[in-house]
XYZ file of C-alpha atoms in Angstrom:
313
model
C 3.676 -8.549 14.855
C 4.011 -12.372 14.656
C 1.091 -15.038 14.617
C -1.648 -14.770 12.017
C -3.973 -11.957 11.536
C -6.404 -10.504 13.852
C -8.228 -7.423 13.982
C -9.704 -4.936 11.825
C -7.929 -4.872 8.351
C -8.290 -1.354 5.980
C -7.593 -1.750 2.381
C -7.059 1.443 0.199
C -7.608 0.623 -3.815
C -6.123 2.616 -6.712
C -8.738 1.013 -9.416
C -6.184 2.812 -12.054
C -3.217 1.696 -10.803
C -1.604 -0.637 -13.719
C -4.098 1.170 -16.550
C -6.723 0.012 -14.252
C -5.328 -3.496 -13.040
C -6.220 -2.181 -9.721
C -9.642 -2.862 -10.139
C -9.606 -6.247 -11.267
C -7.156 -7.574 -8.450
C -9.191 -5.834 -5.501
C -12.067 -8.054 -7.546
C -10.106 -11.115 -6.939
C -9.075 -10.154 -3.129
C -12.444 -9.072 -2.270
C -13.389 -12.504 -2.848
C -11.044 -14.248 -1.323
C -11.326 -11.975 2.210
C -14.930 -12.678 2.015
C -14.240 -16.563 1.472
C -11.806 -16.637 4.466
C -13.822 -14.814 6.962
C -11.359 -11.928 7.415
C -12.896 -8.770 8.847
C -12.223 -5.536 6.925
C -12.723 -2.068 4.841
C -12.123 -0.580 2.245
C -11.713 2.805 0.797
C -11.968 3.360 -3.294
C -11.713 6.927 -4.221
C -10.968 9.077 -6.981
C -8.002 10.956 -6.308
C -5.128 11.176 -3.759
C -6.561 13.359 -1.538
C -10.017 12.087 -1.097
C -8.215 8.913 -0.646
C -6.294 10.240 2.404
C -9.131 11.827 4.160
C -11.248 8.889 4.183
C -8.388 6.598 4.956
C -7.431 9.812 8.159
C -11.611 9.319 9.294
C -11.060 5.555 9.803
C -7.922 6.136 11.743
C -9.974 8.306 14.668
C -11.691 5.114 15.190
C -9.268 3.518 16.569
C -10.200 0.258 15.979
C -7.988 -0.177 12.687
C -4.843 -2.930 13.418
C -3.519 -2.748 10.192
C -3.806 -0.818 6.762
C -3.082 -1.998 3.050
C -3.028 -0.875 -0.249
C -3.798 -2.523 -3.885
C -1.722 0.044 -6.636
C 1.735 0.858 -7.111
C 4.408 2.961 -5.819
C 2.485 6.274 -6.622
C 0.126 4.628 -4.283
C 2.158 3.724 -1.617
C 3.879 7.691 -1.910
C 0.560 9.500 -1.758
C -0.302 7.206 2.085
C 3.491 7.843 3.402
C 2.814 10.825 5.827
C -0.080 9.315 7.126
C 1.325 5.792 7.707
C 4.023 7.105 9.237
C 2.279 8.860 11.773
C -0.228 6.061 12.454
C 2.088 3.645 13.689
C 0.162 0.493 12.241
C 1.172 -2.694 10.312
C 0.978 -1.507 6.485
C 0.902 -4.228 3.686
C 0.800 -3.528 0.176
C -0.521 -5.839 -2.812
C 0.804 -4.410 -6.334
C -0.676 -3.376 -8.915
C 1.107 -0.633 -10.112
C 3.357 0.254 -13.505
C 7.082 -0.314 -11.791
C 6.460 -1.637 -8.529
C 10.047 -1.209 -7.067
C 8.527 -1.279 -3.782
C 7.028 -4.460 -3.972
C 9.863 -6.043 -5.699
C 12.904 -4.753 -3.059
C 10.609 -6.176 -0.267
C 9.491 -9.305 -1.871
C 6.253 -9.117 -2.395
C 5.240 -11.756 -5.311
C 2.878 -9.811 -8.240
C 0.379 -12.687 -7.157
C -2.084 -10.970 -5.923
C -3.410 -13.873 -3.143
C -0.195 -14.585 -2.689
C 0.642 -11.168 -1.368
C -2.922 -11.309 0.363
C -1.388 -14.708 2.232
C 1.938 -12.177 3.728
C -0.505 -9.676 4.872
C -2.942 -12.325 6.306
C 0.227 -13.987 8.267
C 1.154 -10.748 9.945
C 4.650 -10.631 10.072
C 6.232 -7.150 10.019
C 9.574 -5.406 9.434
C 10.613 -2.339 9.901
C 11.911 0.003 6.899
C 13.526 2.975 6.938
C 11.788 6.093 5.032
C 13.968 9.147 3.134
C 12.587 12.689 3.890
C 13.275 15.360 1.526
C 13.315 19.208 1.991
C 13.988 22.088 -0.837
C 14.756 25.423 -0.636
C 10.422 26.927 -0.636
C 9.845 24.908 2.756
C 8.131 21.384 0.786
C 8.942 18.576 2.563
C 8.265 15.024 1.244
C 8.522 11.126 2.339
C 10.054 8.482 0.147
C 10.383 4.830 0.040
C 11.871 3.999 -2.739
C 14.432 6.915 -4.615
C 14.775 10.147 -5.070
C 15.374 10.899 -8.655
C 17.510 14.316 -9.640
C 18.446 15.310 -13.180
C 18.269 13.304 -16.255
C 16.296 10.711 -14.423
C 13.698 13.346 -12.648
C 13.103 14.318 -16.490
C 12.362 10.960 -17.586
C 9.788 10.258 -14.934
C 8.210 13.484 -15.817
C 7.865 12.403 -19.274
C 6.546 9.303 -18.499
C 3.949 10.508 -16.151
C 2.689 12.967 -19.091
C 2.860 10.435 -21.893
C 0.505 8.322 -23.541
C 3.080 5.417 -23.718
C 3.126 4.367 -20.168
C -0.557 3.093 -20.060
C 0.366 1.142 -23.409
C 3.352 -0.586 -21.768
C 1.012 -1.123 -18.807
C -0.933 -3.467 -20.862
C 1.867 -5.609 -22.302
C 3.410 -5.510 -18.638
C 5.715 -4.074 -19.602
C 6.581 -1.299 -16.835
C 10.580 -0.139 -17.315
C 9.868 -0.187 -21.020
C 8.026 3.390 -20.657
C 11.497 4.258 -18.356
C 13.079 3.375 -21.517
C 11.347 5.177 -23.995
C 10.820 8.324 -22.184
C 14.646 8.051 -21.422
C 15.273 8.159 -25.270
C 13.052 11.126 -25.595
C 14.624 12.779 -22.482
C 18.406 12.518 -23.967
C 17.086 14.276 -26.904
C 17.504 17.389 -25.629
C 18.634 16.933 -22.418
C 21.773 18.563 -21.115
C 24.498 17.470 -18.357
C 24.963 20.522 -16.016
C 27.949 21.039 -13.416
C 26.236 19.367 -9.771
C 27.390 18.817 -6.069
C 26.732 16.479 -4.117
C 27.267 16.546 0.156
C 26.807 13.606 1.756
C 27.241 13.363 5.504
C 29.834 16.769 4.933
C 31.626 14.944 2.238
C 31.561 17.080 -1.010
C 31.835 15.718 -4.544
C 31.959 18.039 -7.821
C 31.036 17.134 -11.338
C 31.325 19.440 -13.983
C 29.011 17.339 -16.039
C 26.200 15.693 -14.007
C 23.572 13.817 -15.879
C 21.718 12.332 -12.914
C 21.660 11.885 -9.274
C 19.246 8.461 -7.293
C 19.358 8.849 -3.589
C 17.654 5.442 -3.282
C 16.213 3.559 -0.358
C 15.755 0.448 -2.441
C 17.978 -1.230 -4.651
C 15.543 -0.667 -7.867
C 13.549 2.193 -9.269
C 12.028 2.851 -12.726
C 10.131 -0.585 -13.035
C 13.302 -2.783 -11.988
C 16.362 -0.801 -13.179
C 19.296 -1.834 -10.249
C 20.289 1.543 -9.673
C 21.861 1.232 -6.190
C 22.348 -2.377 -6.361
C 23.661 -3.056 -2.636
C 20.835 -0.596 -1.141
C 18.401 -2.381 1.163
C 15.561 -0.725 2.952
C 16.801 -1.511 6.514
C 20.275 -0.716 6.458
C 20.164 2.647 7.866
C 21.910 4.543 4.535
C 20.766 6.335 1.779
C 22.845 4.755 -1.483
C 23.489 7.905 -4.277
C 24.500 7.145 -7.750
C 25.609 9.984 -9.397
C 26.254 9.912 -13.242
C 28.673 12.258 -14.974
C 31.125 12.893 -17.583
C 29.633 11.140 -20.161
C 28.768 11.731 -24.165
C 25.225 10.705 -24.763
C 26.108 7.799 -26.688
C 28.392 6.699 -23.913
C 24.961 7.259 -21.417
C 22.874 5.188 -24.518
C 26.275 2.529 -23.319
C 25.854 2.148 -20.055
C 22.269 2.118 -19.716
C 21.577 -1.190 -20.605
C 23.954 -2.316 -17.872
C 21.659 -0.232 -15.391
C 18.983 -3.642 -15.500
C 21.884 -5.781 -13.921
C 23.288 -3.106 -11.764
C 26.981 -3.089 -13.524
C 26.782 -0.179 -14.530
C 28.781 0.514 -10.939
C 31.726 -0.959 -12.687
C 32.180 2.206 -15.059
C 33.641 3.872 -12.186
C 35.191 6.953 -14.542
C 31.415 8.019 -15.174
C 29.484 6.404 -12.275
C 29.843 7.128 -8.354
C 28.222 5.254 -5.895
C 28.485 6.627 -2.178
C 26.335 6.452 0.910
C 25.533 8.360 4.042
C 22.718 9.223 6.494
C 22.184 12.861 4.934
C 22.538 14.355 1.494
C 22.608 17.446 -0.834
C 21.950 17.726 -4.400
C 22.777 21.798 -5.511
C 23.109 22.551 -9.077
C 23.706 26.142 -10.631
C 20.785 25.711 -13.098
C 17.843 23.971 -11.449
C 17.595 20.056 -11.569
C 13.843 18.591 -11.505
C 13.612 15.958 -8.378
C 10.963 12.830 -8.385
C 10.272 11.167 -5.380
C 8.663 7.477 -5.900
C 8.107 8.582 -9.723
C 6.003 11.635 -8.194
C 7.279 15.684 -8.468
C 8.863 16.753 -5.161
C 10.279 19.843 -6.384
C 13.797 20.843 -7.827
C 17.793 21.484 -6.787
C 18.897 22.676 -4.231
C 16.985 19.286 -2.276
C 17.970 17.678 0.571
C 17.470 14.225 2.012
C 17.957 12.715 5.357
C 17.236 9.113 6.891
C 14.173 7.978 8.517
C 15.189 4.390 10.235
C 12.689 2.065 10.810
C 9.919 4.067 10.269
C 7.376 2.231 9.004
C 6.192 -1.650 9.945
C 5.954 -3.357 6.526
C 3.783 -6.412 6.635
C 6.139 -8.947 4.448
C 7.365 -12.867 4.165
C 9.083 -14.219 7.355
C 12.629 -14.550 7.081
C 13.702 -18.190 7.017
């Protein structure tokens, strides 16, 4: 979709997104949308799920041409199934903690700024993950799937205190940080295959597994560094055979993605459809939110949702 916006535009706000940034920039856009004339919605709930229904009602309308969100990632995860299935234009406007999605897609942390891409209606199409486990839960991903060492860390983030601190400083992959200090603690590496497109790789001590979408995940670590969102592959980075204090090593080298040059302890490989089975069970996060535990699969989604973003040149 090319030319300027037109039509019916549905905003969804997470007021608690960003230890409740997401209030104060929906302030800010409200006004502007107001100011410019533009002809929308919105929908403000409490939770998730009252979020979805209300967002589901405005879709048997019909009359919707687009749908975007103000909060972050966790956001953008909890809309996936139905934005997938409504086949609209979907912009997003961060506001979140990490905002990997925002940041592998360009969107600027302005606020009207990101309000001007969705108002210019340009779209791209991005390819989704889909994971499935072993009790029949099936999820949708944008950005990574996290397995292991990392899965643990986003767990302890999401149940800390600390994350809505570093929220306030802005600081987002600071809380990655700490919780990943707390997670190595008492963490342990466990033996792990991995399958990708029937190509099998064995470590006897696997730390962590990212099937990643994106390039980024934990608030701007380069994980997968070459991994774009339209290039029809899901990117794994598997950790392994490492000391802690050699992990405490290469971490650091994680926020400039050179971490891929420790090639005895890090293995990058890419596919279409992957495996991740461990003997003793492995905790998975998808977009920094549970989606269940090892033995979890993931296969490629191309193109499957229209991203409102910046024109290309």
């Amino acid at each position: 979709m090319k030319g300027g916006w037109k039509g019916l535009l549905l905003f969804v706000i997470n007021e608690n997104s960003g230890n409740g940034r997401g209030k104060k920039i929906w302030a800010t856009v409200e006004q502007q949308l107001r100011k410019r004339g533009t002809d929308y919605i919105s929908v403000i709930a409490d939770s998730e799920s009252e979020a979805n229904i209300q967002v589901s009602k405005h879709l048997q309308h019909g009359k919707l041409k687009a749908i975007a969100a103000i909060g972050g990632d966790g956001t953008l995860h909890s809309l996936l199934p139905i934005l997938a299935a409504a086949d609209l234009p979907f912009g997003l406007i961060p506001s979140g903690s990490g905002n990997d999605t925002a940041r592998s897609l360009g969107i600027p942390k302005d606020p009207i700024q990101a309000l001007d891409i969705i108002l210019a209606g340009n779209t791209h199409a991005i390819d989704l993950l889909e994971t499935s486990t072993d009790n029949g839960h099936r999820q949708l991903t944008l950005t990574a799937v996290a397995v292991g060492l990392d899965a643990a860390v986003a767990d302890d983030v999401n149940k800390s205190g600390y994350k809505g601190w570093c929220n306030k400083l802005g600081l987002g992959s600071l809380a990655y940080v700490i919780g990943l200090l707390r997670a190595l603690a008492k963490y342990k590496p466990r033996p792990l295959t991995v399958t990708i497109d029937g190509t099998v790789y064995e470590f006897k001590m696997g730390w962590l597994a990212a099937i990643s979408n994106v390039s980024t995940y934990g608030g701007g670590l380069k994980i997968c560094p070459n991994a774009l969102p339209n290039d029809g592959q899901l990117h794994v980075c598997i950790v392994h055979s490492c000391s802690v204090l050699r992990m405490l090593l290469i971490f650091p080298t994680v926020l400039f993605g050179r971490h891929v040059r420790h090639r005895r302890f890090v293995t990058i490989v890419s596919g279409r459809a992957v495996a991740i089975q461990s003997h003793v069970p492995m905790l998975a996060f998808g977009d920094g939110e549970p989606a269940g535990q090892t033995p979890i699969s993931a296969t490629l989604n191309p193109r499957q949702l229209d991203f409102l973003i910046a024109a290309s040149g």
